[in-house]
Amino acid sequence: MNIPLAQPDLTWLERKAVLDVVESTFLSLGPKLPEFERAMAKYIGVKHAIAVNSGTSGLHLIVRALGIGRNDEVITTPFSFISSANCILMEDARPVFVDIDPETYNIDPDKIEIAITPRTKAILGVDVFGRCAAWDRIEEIAHRRGLAVIEDSCEAIGSEAFGKMAGTFGDAGCLAFYPNKQMTTGEGGMILTDRDDVAALCRSMRNQGRDEGQGWLEHARLGFNYRLSDIQCALGLAQLSRIEELLGKRAAVADLYRERLGHLDTLVLPEAPQQGRLSWFVYVVRLADRFTREDRERILFVLRENGIGCNKYFAPIHLQPFYVEQFSFETGDFPVTERICERTIALPFFNTMTPAQVTQVADCLTQAIGATEKSQ
């Protein structure tokens, strides 16, 4: 692709940080791990930060640390990356989907209570595309019904709502650092919590079930190799030191897109909330309802033929083949999610995009939409 869908923003600072670790004797379980965790805990404003090798691993450990298991239910959203539902299945629990708010794309709090059953143990909300979910409503429901709350903030580092940072809501939250995220460690994630018990369990389970102070061959519980190496932690520290710069660059690219595309009545553009702060993860536009899924696929084809990276964001989780096979979900079960998913387009979005590149994407998209309209 001439213009990729995403790419990381790395400088000499990141390169030097990684090389310093490579030249040391500590490639894993060295000093950079606790340093990265302390720095992230301070930035987010939580008592504990536990680095892991992916956001998926972090969510899994949170579910396990909260004691969620076989025959339990966790209420969550079908409009997300699949990890936010898979982490529930990993513990033999069942994800119970609730449809989304068509404006925010986040779980609709008005639909949560009707989904609660005697087996419900938690609500797992997702800060979709960096926009914080309705945590005030979710936490109120959870507190009243005696449920745990998990915040999947893997797409939302730096976002704020209700006077708090993303990742600080509920019993525990999780960030992710894949290369398309606002900051990256290559692969990686970070569990965030103020609960000492959750933090201790997550630290142990990410390191093969060892408790702190135990020997290498002593294992207090079932655990996993979910560790993050010092090389990745060093990269994360360098990126975190630039976090406001990184977030500012992404906001500037989002502003450019709005300037180029804001006049089109064929598109619904993402908007920052009136209160709080949106940390831009991706730039996802939505075709107007008069367009079909087939129209969207034709537009994606044109963009790709012109060297422009793009994708549909997201595919409904409940219609993924193994979810259909295991739970018998059908088209129509979550109509808002399905209507949104049929029309979304993720456009190239990264810190170093130039105004000329944004214009090229916008012009190609505008022409593709116009040609599709004429063929209707």
mmCIF file of C-alpha atoms in Angstrom:
data_model
loop_
_atom_site.group_PDB
_atom_site.id
_atom_site.type_symbol
_atom_site.label_atom_id
_atom_site.label_comp_id
_atom_site.label_asym_id
_atom_site.label_seq_id
_atom_site.Cartn_x
_atom_site.Cartn_y
_atom_site.Cartn_z
ATOM 1 C CA MET A 1 0.000 0.000 0.000
ATOM 2 C CA ASN A 2 1.230 3.487 -0.836
ATOM 3 C CA ILE A 3 -0.580 4.726 2.278
ATOM 4 C CA PRO A 4 -0.750 2.030 4.977
ATOM 5 C CA LEU A 5 -3.659 1.638 7.351
ATOM 6 C CA ALA A 6 -1.382 2.192 10.345
ATOM 7 C CA GLN A 7 2.247 2.454 11.333
ATOM 8 C CA PRO A 8 4.114 3.234 14.570
ATOM 9 C CA ASP A 9 5.845 6.512 15.379
ATOM 10 C CA LEU A 10 9.405 5.594 16.425
ATOM 11 C CA THR A 11 12.378 7.928 16.840
ATOM 12 C CA TRP A 12 16.015 7.783 17.916
ATOM 13 C CA LEU A 13 14.784 7.817 21.522
ATOM 14 C CA GLU A 14 13.053 4.438 21.117
ATOM 15 C CA ARG A 15 15.970 2.975 19.188
ATOM 16 C CA LYS A 16 18.472 4.015 21.851
ATOM 17 C CA ALA A 17 16.274 2.672 24.646
ATOM 18 C CA VAL A 18 16.050 -0.743 22.964
ATOM 19 C CA LEU A 19 19.752 -0.877 22.144
ATOM 20 C CA ASP A 20 20.665 -0.018 25.739
ATOM 21 C CA VAL A 21 18.770 -3.102 26.921
ATOM 22 C CA VAL A 22 20.220 -5.317 24.188
ATOM 23 C CA GLU A 23 23.690 -4.290 25.309
ATOM 24 C CA SER A 24 22.894 -5.058 28.956
ATOM 25 C CA THR A 25 22.560 -8.450 30.647
ATOM 26 C CA PHE A 26 18.827 -8.062 31.385
ATOM 27 C CA LEU A 27 16.622 -8.951 28.431
ATOM 28 C CA SER A 28 13.698 -10.141 30.559
ATOM 29 C CA LEU A 29 12.651 -9.784 34.212
ATOM 30 C CA GLY A 30 15.157 -6.978 34.545
ATOM 31 C CA PRO A 31 14.882 -3.397 35.835
ATOM 32 C CA LYS A 32 12.910 -2.014 32.892
ATOM 33 C CA LEU A 33 9.818 -4.076 33.767
ATOM 34 C CA PRO A 34 9.113 -2.478 37.170
ATOM 35 C CA GLU A 35 10.220 0.908 35.830
ATOM 36 C CA PHE A 36 7.664 0.724 33.026
ATOM 37 C CA GLU A 37 4.967 -0.438 35.433
ATOM 38 C CA ARG A 38 5.640 2.409 37.865
ATOM 39 C CA ALA A 39 5.646 4.987 35.087
ATOM 40 C CA MET A 40 2.344 3.725 33.680
ATOM 41 C CA ALA A 41 0.701 3.556 37.102
ATOM 42 C CA LYS A 42 1.706 7.165 37.712
ATOM 43 C CA TYR A 43 0.474 8.346 34.311
ATOM 44 C CA ILE A 44 -2.892 6.607 34.590
ATOM 45 C CA GLY A 45 -3.350 7.280 38.293
ATOM 46 C CA VAL A 46 -3.724 3.768 39.703
ATOM 47 C CA LYS A 47 -2.047 1.876 42.525
ATOM 48 C CA HIS A 48 -0.936 -1.085 40.423
ATOM 49 C CA ALA A 49 0.163 -1.593 36.818
ATOM 50 C CA ILE A 50 1.108 -5.106 35.681
ATOM 51 C CA ALA A 51 2.804 -5.442 32.292
ATOM 52 C CA VAL A 52 1.859 -8.418 30.130
ATOM 53 C CA ASN A 53 2.596 -9.579 26.599
ATOM 54 C CA SER A 54 -0.732 -8.453 25.091
ATOM 55 C CA GLY A 55 -4.044 -6.823 25.888
ATOM 56 C CA THR A 56 -5.660 -10.220 25.348
ATOM 57 C CA SER A 57 -3.463 -11.749 28.055
ATOM 58 C CA GLY A 58 -4.267 -8.876 30.374
ATOM 59 C CA LEU A 59 -8.013 -9.306 29.959
ATOM 60 C CA HIS A 60 -7.694 -13.050 30.497
ATOM 61 C CA LEU A 61 -5.806 -12.582 33.760
ATOM 62 C CA ILE A 62 -8.358 -10.043 35.012
ATOM 63 C CA VAL A 63 -11.229 -12.433 34.327
ATOM 64 C CA ARG A 64 -9.364 -15.231 36.099
ATOM 65 C CA ALA A 65 -8.288 -13.039 39.038
ATOM 66 C CA LEU A 66 -11.917 -12.049 39.637
ATOM 67 C CA GLY A 67 -12.854 -15.707 40.036
ATOM 68 C CA ILE A 68 -15.027 -15.883 36.928
ATOM 69 C CA GLY A 69 -15.312 -19.427 35.652
ATOM 70 C CA ARG A 70 -17.432 -22.266 34.343
ATOM 71 C CA ASN A 71 -21.147 -21.517 33.935
ATOM 72 C CA ASP A 72 -20.668 -17.859 34.906
ATOM 73 C CA GLU A 73 -21.869 -15.094 32.598
ATOM 74 C CA VAL A 74 -20.216 -11.798 31.718
ATOM 75 C CA ILE A 75 -22.155 -9.052 29.967
ATOM 76 C CA THR A 76 -20.203 -7.424 27.146
ATOM 77 C CA THR A 77 -20.474 -5.915 23.677
ATOM 78 C CA PRO A 78 -20.575 -7.652 20.284
ATOM 79 C CA PHE A 79 -18.921 -4.578 18.670
ATOM 80 C CA SER A 80 -15.248 -4.899 19.577
ATOM 81 C CA PHE A 81 -12.079 -6.739 18.729
ATOM 82 C CA ILE A 82 -12.736 -10.376 19.515
ATOM 83 C CA SER A 83 -10.391 -10.512 22.537
ATOM 84 C CA SER A 84 -12.943 -8.795 24.751
ATOM 85 C CA ALA A 85 -15.242 -11.810 24.357
ATOM 86 C CA ASN A 86 -12.619 -14.539 23.952
ATOM 87 C CA CYS A 87 -11.085 -13.718 27.338
ATOM 88 C CA ILE A 88 -14.383 -14.814 28.909
ATOM 89 C CA LEU A 89 -14.447 -18.077 26.976
ATOM 90 C CA MET A 90 -10.874 -18.789 28.097
ATOM 91 C CA GLU A 91 -12.235 -19.384 31.593
ATOM 92 C CA ASP A 92 -15.214 -21.458 30.419
ATOM 93 C CA ALA A 93 -17.596 -18.606 31.194
ATOM 94 C CA ARG A 94 -20.150 -17.285 28.721
ATOM 95 C CA PRO A 95 -20.166 -13.844 27.099
ATOM 96 C CA VAL A 96 -23.676 -12.383 27.124
ATOM 97 C CA PHE A 97 -23.868 -9.719 24.450
ATOM 98 C CA VAL A 98 -25.754 -6.452 24.761
ATOM 99 C CA ASP A 99 -26.286 -4.219 21.743
ATOM 100 C CA ILE A 100 -24.566 -0.866 21.344
ATOM 101 C CA ASP A 101 -25.424 2.815 21.390
ATOM 102 C CA PRO A 102 -25.553 3.886 17.708
ATOM 103 C CA GLU A 103 -23.865 7.208 18.474
ATOM 104 C CA THR A 104 -20.921 6.089 20.603
ATOM 105 C CA TYR A 105 -20.584 2.461 19.393
ATOM 106 C CA ASN A 106 -20.138 1.491 23.056
ATOM 107 C CA ILE A 107 -22.313 -0.928 25.018
ATOM 108 C CA ASP A 108 -25.776 0.554 25.563
ATOM 109 C CA PRO A 109 -26.278 0.925 29.333
ATOM 110 C CA ASP A 110 -30.065 1.001 28.881
ATOM 111 C CA LYS A 111 -29.930 -2.624 27.729
ATOM 112 C CA ILE A 112 -27.654 -4.060 30.402
ATOM 113 C CA GLU A 113 -30.065 -4.822 33.227
ATOM 114 C CA ILE A 114 -32.400 -6.944 31.137
ATOM 115 C CA ALA A 115 -29.431 -9.208 30.341
ATOM 116 C CA ILE A 116 -28.542 -9.841 34.001
ATOM 117 C CA THR A 117 -29.319 -13.330 35.312
ATOM 118 C CA PRO A 118 -28.436 -15.204 38.519
ATOM 119 C CA ARG A 119 -25.299 -16.408 36.709
ATOM 120 C CA THR A 120 -24.040 -12.931 35.834
ATOM 121 C CA LYS A 121 -20.745 -12.170 37.555
ATOM 122 C CA ALA A 122 -19.416 -9.097 35.750
ATOM 123 C CA ILE A 123 -19.860 -6.416 33.122
ATOM 124 C CA LEU A 124 -16.988 -6.045 30.660
ATOM 125 C CA GLY A 125 -17.244 -2.749 28.815
ATOM 126 C CA VAL A 126 -15.018 -1.582 25.983
ATOM 127 C CA ASP A 127 -13.802 1.942 25.238
ATOM 128 C CA VAL A 128 -14.397 1.496 21.522
ATOM 129 C CA PHE A 129 -12.035 3.423 19.228
ATOM 130 C CA GLY A 130 -10.781 5.338 22.292
ATOM 131 C CA ARG A 131 -14.148 6.710 23.421
ATOM 132 C CA CYS A 132 -14.884 5.926 27.056
ATOM 133 C CA ALA A 133 -18.004 3.885 27.691
ATOM 134 C CA ALA A 134 -20.805 5.157 29.950
ATOM 135 C CA TRP A 135 -18.905 4.124 33.054
ATOM 136 C CA ASP A 136 -21.050 6.168 35.411
ATOM 137 C CA ARG A 137 -24.098 4.141 34.383
ATOM 138 C CA ILE A 138 -22.233 0.827 34.180
ATOM 139 C CA GLU A 139 -20.685 1.208 37.629
ATOM 140 C CA GLU A 140 -24.010 2.223 39.165
ATOM 141 C CA ILE A 141 -25.725 -0.863 37.750
ATOM 142 C CA ALA A 142 -22.871 -3.134 38.799
ATOM 143 C CA HIS A 143 -22.759 -1.752 42.345
ATOM 144 C CA ARG A 144 -26.513 -2.118 42.779
ATOM 145 C CA ARG A 145 -26.527 -5.683 41.404
ATOM 146 C CA GLY A 146 -23.314 -6.858 43.077
ATOM 147 C CA LEU A 147 -21.306 -7.353 39.898
ATOM 148 C CA ALA A 148 -17.630 -6.868 39.080
ATOM 149 C CA VAL A 149 -16.651 -4.362 36.375
ATOM 150 C CA ILE A 150 -13.842 -4.861 33.840
ATOM 151 C CA GLU A 151 -12.715 -2.001 31.607
ATOM 152 C CA ASP A 152 -11.238 -2.945 28.255
ATOM 153 C CA SER A 153 -9.357 0.270 27.574
ATOM 154 C CA CYS A 154 -6.977 -1.368 25.098
ATOM 155 C CA GLU A 155 -7.855 1.284 22.503
ATOM 156 C CA ALA A 156 -8.032 4.243 24.858
ATOM 157 C CA ILE A 157 -4.766 5.157 26.559
ATOM 158 C CA GLY A 158 -4.968 8.869 27.396
ATOM 159 C CA SER A 159 -8.741 9.153 27.085
ATOM 160 C CA GLU A 160 -10.618 10.760 29.966
ATOM 161 C CA ALA A 161 -14.223 10.776 31.156
ATOM 162 C CA PHE A 162 -15.999 11.790 34.353
ATOM 163 C CA GLY A 163 -12.748 13.315 35.616
ATOM 164 C CA LYS A 164 -10.858 10.016 35.388
ATOM 165 C CA MET A 165 -8.434 8.392 32.972
ATOM 166 C CA ALA A 166 -9.411 5.426 30.836
ATOM 167 C CA GLY A 167 -8.316 2.267 32.604
ATOM 168 C CA THR A 168 -9.297 3.441 36.085
ATOM 169 C CA PHE A 169 -12.952 2.403 36.068
ATOM 170 C CA GLY A 170 -14.289 -0.714 37.747
ATOM 171 C CA ASP A 171 -12.267 -3.443 39.451
ATOM 172 C CA ALA A 172 -9.533 -3.500 36.806
ATOM 173 C CA GLY A 173 -8.744 -2.198 33.349
ATOM 174 C CA CYS A 174 -6.336 -3.100 30.588
ATOM 175 C CA LEU A 175 -4.302 -1.239 27.959
ATOM 176 C CA ALA A 176 -2.707 -2.669 24.816
ATOM 177 C CA PHE A 177 0.378 -1.671 22.842
ATOM 178 C CA TYR A 178 0.121 -3.327 19.428
ATOM 179 C CA PRO A 179 1.876 -1.276 16.684
ATOM 180 C CA ASN A 180 -1.373 0.340 15.502
ATOM 181 C CA LYS A 181 -2.130 1.700 18.979
ATOM 182 C CA GLN A 182 -1.468 5.230 20.226
ATOM 183 C CA MET A 183 1.808 3.966 21.721
ATOM 184 C CA THR A 184 3.498 0.634 21.134
ATOM 185 C CA THR A 185 5.813 -1.951 22.648
ATOM 186 C CA GLY A 186 5.592 -4.117 19.522
ATOM 187 C CA GLU A 187 3.302 -6.495 21.377
ATOM 188 C CA GLY A 188 2.180 -5.846 24.921
ATOM 189 C CA GLY A 189 -0.448 -4.820 27.409
ATOM 190 C CA MET A 190 -0.884 -3.416 30.915
ATOM 191 C CA ILE A 191 -3.329 -4.414 33.653
ATOM 192 C CA LEU A 192 -4.463 -1.472 35.800
ATOM 193 C CA THR A 193 -6.097 -1.789 39.216
ATOM 194 C CA ASP A 194 -6.303 -0.337 42.711
ATOM 195 C CA ARG A 195 -7.114 -3.770 44.181
ATOM 196 C CA ASP A 196 -4.161 -5.394 45.929
ATOM 197 C CA ASP A 197 -5.624 -8.885 45.593
ATOM 198 C CA VAL A 198 -6.231 -8.602 41.852
ATOM 199 C CA ALA A 199 -2.757 -7.157 41.306
ATOM 200 C CA ALA A 200 -1.035 -9.932 43.276
ATOM 201 C CA LEU A 201 -2.880 -12.670 41.403
ATOM 202 C CA CYS A 202 -2.176 -11.103 38.012
ATOM 203 C CA ARG A 203 1.524 -10.672 38.785
ATOM 204 C CA SER A 204 1.746 -14.315 39.814
ATOM 205 C CA MET A 205 -0.251 -15.750 36.927
ATOM 206 C CA ARG A 206 1.630 -13.768 34.265
ATOM 207 C CA ASN A 207 4.846 -15.380 35.561
ATOM 208 C CA GLN A 208 3.948 -19.093 35.543
ATOM 209 C CA GLY A 209 2.088 -18.894 38.868
ATOM 210 C CA ARG A 210 5.081 -17.813 40.946
ATOM 211 C CA ASP A 211 4.420 -15.597 43.955
ATOM 212 C CA GLU A 212 6.807 -12.715 44.538
ATOM 213 C CA GLY A 213 9.877 -13.944 46.375
ATOM 214 C CA GLN A 214 9.423 -17.566 45.295
ATOM 215 C CA GLY A 215 12.163 -19.469 43.517
ATOM 216 C CA TRP A 216 12.200 -20.128 39.788
ATOM 217 C CA LEU A 217 10.908 -23.688 40.228
ATOM 218 C CA GLU A 218 8.239 -22.859 42.835
ATOM 219 C CA HIS A 219 4.692 -22.315 41.582
ATOM 220 C CA ALA A 220 1.850 -21.366 43.914
ATOM 221 C CA ARG A 221 -0.915 -21.703 41.299
ATOM 222 C CA LEU A 222 -1.632 -22.361 37.647
ATOM 223 C CA GLY A 223 0.008 -19.624 35.633
ATOM 224 C CA PHE A 224 1.071 -18.608 32.169
ATOM 225 C CA ASN A 225 4.033 -17.105 30.381
ATOM 226 C CA TYR A 226 2.443 -13.715 29.793
ATOM 227 C CA ARG A 227 5.583 -11.732 30.623
ATOM 228 C CA LEU A 228 6.724 -8.603 28.803
ATOM 229 C CA SER A 229 10.453 -8.475 28.049
ATOM 230 C CA ASP A 230 12.747 -5.651 29.135
ATOM 231 C CA ILE A 231 13.313 -4.844 25.467
ATOM 232 C CA GLN A 232 9.598 -4.149 25.071
ATOM 233 C CA CYS A 233 9.405 -2.310 28.397
ATOM 234 C CA ALA A 234 12.231 -0.012 27.328
ATOM 235 C CA LEU A 235 10.390 0.729 24.097
ATOM 236 C CA GLY A 236 7.250 1.394 26.122
ATOM 237 C CA LEU A 237 9.039 3.788 28.480
ATOM 238 C CA ALA A 238 10.344 5.802 25.557
ATOM 239 C CA GLN A 239 6.903 5.922 23.954
ATOM 240 C CA LEU A 240 5.242 6.849 27.245
ATOM 241 C CA SER A 241 7.651 9.753 27.684
ATOM 242 C CA ARG A 242 6.281 11.092 24.375
ATOM 243 C CA ILE A 243 2.639 10.243 25.003
ATOM 244 C CA GLU A 244 1.239 13.779 24.811
ATOM 245 C CA GLU A 245 3.162 14.371 21.577
ATOM 246 C CA LEU A 246 1.823 11.110 20.138
ATOM 247 C CA LEU A 247 -1.773 11.868 21.113
ATOM 248 C CA GLY A 248 -1.500 15.413 19.781
ATOM 249 C CA LYS A 249 -0.293 14.210 16.392
ATOM 250 C CA ARG A 250 -3.212 11.818 16.098
ATOM 251 C CA ALA A 251 -5.698 14.522 17.015
ATOM 252 C CA ALA A 252 -4.198 16.742 14.306
ATOM 253 C CA VAL A 253 -4.660 14.019 11.664
ATOM 254 C CA ALA A 254 -8.266 13.545 12.813
ATOM 255 C CA ASP A 255 -8.826 17.287 12.382
ATOM 256 C CA LEU A 256 -7.446 17.101 8.842
ATOM 257 C CA TYR A 257 -9.868 14.310 7.966
ATOM 258 C CA ARG A 258 -12.798 16.326 9.307
ATOM 259 C CA GLU A 259 -11.729 19.294 7.161
ATOM 260 C CA ARG A 260 -11.540 17.122 4.032
ATOM 261 C CA LEU A 261 -14.654 14.996 4.604
ATOM 262 C CA GLY A 262 -16.948 17.108 6.764
ATOM 263 C CA HIS A 263 -19.009 18.365 3.806
ATOM 264 C CA LEU A 264 -20.183 14.882 2.753
ATOM 265 C CA ASP A 265 -23.717 13.891 3.707
ATOM 266 C CA THR A 266 -22.868 10.332 2.698
ATOM 267 C CA LEU A 267 -20.629 9.818 5.740
ATOM 268 C CA VAL A 268 -20.966 9.866 9.505
ATOM 269 C CA LEU A 269 -17.643 11.056 10.907
ATOM 270 C CA PRO A 270 -16.287 10.281 14.379
ATOM 271 C CA GLU A 271 -16.555 13.097 16.877
ATOM 272 C CA ALA A 272 -14.832 13.743 20.182
ATOM 273 C CA PRO A 273 -17.174 13.864 23.184
ATOM 274 C CA GLN A 274 -18.208 17.293 24.457
ATOM 275 C CA GLN A 275 -16.810 16.446 27.876
ATOM 276 C CA GLY A 276 -13.625 14.584 28.681
ATOM 277 C CA ARG A 277 -10.945 13.651 26.180
ATOM 278 C CA LEU A 278 -10.824 11.280 23.247
ATOM 279 C CA SER A 279 -7.520 9.567 22.552
ATOM 280 C CA TRP A 280 -7.741 8.827 18.826
ATOM 281 C CA PHE A 281 -7.012 5.162 18.129
ATOM 282 C CA VAL A 282 -8.370 4.801 14.593
ATOM 283 C CA TYR A 283 -10.315 6.976 12.180
ATOM 284 C CA VAL A 284 -13.463 5.049 11.326
ATOM 285 C CA VAL A 285 -16.140 6.612 9.126
ATOM 286 C CA ARG A 286 -19.609 5.178 8.551
ATOM 287 C CA LEU A 287 -21.565 5.199 5.350
ATOM 288 C CA ALA A 288 -25.083 6.609 5.524
ATOM 289 C CA ASP A 289 -27.844 4.053 6.035
ATOM 290 C CA ARG A 290 -28.870 4.201 2.367
ATOM 291 C CA PHE A 291 -25.660 2.327 1.525
ATOM 292 C CA THR A 292 -25.451 -1.459 1.845
ATOM 293 C CA ARG A 293 -22.739 -3.823 2.938
ATOM 294 C CA GLU A 294 -22.086 -4.581 -0.735
ATOM 295 C CA ASP A 295 -21.646 -0.855 -1.377
ATOM 296 C CA ARG A 296 -19.085 -0.717 1.415
ATOM 297 C CA GLU A 297 -17.166 -3.646 -0.039
ATOM 298 C CA ARG A 298 -17.023 -1.930 -3.451
ATOM 299 C CA ILE A 299 -15.651 1.223 -1.842
ATOM 300 C CA LEU A 300 -13.024 -0.750 0.068
ATOM 301 C CA PHE A 301 -11.996 -2.413 -3.195
ATOM 302 C CA VAL A 302 -11.516 0.958 -4.903
ATOM 303 C CA LEU A 303 -9.433 2.305 -2.035
ATOM 304 C CA ARG A 304 -7.175 -0.741 -2.048
ATOM 305 C CA GLU A 305 -6.819 -0.641 -5.835
ATOM 306 C CA ASN A 306 -5.485 2.885 -5.374
ATOM 307 C CA GLY A 307 -2.898 1.814 -2.807
ATOM 308 C CA ILE A 308 -4.815 3.007 0.233
ATOM 309 C CA GLY A 309 -4.903 0.774 3.294
ATOM 310 C CA CYS A 310 -8.397 0.337 4.746
ATOM 311 C CA ASN A 311 -10.590 -2.173 6.505
ATOM 312 C CA LYS A 312 -14.006 -2.797 7.986
ATOM 313 C CA TYR A 313 -14.088 -2.113 11.734
ATOM 314 C CA PHE A 314 -15.447 -4.272 13.306
ATOM 315 C CA ALA A 315 -17.024 -7.528 12.199
ATOM 316 C CA PRO A 316 -19.760 -8.515 14.690
ATOM 317 C CA ILE A 317 -18.323 -10.907 17.257
ATOM 318 C CA HIS A 318 -21.557 -12.856 17.583
ATOM 319 C CA LEU A 319 -21.479 -13.701 13.858
ATOM 320 C CA GLN A 320 -17.939 -15.073 13.891
ATOM 321 C CA PRO A 321 -18.140 -18.729 12.780
ATOM 322 C CA PHE A 322 -17.211 -20.383 16.051
ATOM 323 C CA TYR A 323 -19.555 -18.145 18.054
ATOM 324 C CA VAL A 324 -22.392 -19.090 15.722
ATOM 325 C CA GLU A 325 -21.442 -22.755 16.063
ATOM 326 C CA GLN A 326 -21.123 -22.677 19.850
ATOM 327 C CA PHE A 327 -23.987 -20.343 20.783
ATOM 328 C CA SER A 328 -26.319 -20.444 17.739
ATOM 329 C CA PHE A 329 -26.272 -16.689 17.210
ATOM 330 C CA GLU A 330 -28.090 -15.465 14.123
ATOM 331 C CA THR A 331 -28.186 -12.377 11.941
ATOM 332 C CA GLY A 332 -30.636 -9.992 13.544
ATOM 333 C CA ASP A 333 -29.770 -10.810 17.154
ATOM 334 C CA PHE A 334 -28.063 -7.430 17.672
ATOM 335 C CA PRO A 335 -29.439 -5.160 14.948
ATOM 336 C CA VAL A 336 -27.644 -1.941 15.891
ATOM 337 C CA THR A 337 -24.256 -3.632 15.913
ATOM 338 C CA GLU A 338 -24.978 -5.315 12.596
ATOM 339 C CA ARG A 339 -26.188 -2.106 10.950
ATOM 340 C CA ILE A 340 -23.057 -0.248 12.059
ATOM 341 C CA CYS A 341 -20.693 -3.077 11.123
ATOM 342 C CA GLU A 342 -22.048 -3.249 7.574
ATOM 343 C CA ARG A 343 -21.105 0.382 6.888
ATOM 344 C CA THR A 344 -17.897 1.214 8.749
ATOM 345 C CA ILE A 345 -14.604 1.948 7.015
ATOM 346 C CA ALA A 346 -11.294 2.392 8.826
ATOM 347 C CA LEU A 347 -9.138 4.874 6.915
ATOM 348 C CA PRO A 348 -5.345 5.207 7.100
ATOM 349 C CA PHE A 349 -4.505 6.778 10.428
ATOM 350 C CA PHE A 350 -1.059 7.281 11.914
ATOM 351 C CA ASN A 351 0.941 10.071 13.509
ATOM 352 C CA THR A 352 3.135 10.907 10.549
ATOM 353 C CA MET A 353 0.383 11.215 7.942
ATOM 354 C CA THR A 354 0.891 14.329 5.857
ATOM 355 C CA PRO A 355 -1.859 16.707 4.730
ATOM 356 C CA ALA A 356 -1.218 15.514 1.175
ATOM 357 C CA GLN A 357 -1.822 11.888 2.184
ATOM 358 C CA VAL A 358 -5.037 12.783 4.004
ATOM 359 C CA THR A 359 -6.188 14.684 0.910
ATOM 360 C CA GLN A 360 -5.347 11.713 -1.323
ATOM 361 C CA VAL A 361 -7.400 9.371 0.885
ATOM 362 C CA ALA A 362 -10.294 11.809 1.137
ATOM 363 C CA ASP A 363 -10.395 12.435 -2.620
ATOM 364 C CA CYS A 364 -10.320 8.732 -3.454
ATOM 365 C CA LEU A 365 -12.997 7.959 -0.878
ATOM 366 C CA THR A 366 -15.215 10.772 -2.143
ATOM 367 C CA GLN A 367 -14.909 9.562 -5.730
ATOM 368 C CA ALA A 368 -15.576 5.952 -4.739
ATOM 369 C CA ILE A 369 -18.694 6.919 -2.807
ATOM 370 C CA GLY A 370 -19.915 9.061 -5.702
ATOM 371 C CA ALA A 371 -19.446 6.238 -8.192
ATOM 372 C CA THR A 372 -21.252 3.842 -5.868
ATOM 373 C CA GLU A 373 -24.187 6.237 -5.517
ATOM 374 C CA LYS A 374 -24.534 6.531 -9.273
ATOM 375 C CA SER A 375 -24.675 2.754 -9.627
ATOM 376 C CA GLN A 376 -27.459 2.365 -7.082
#
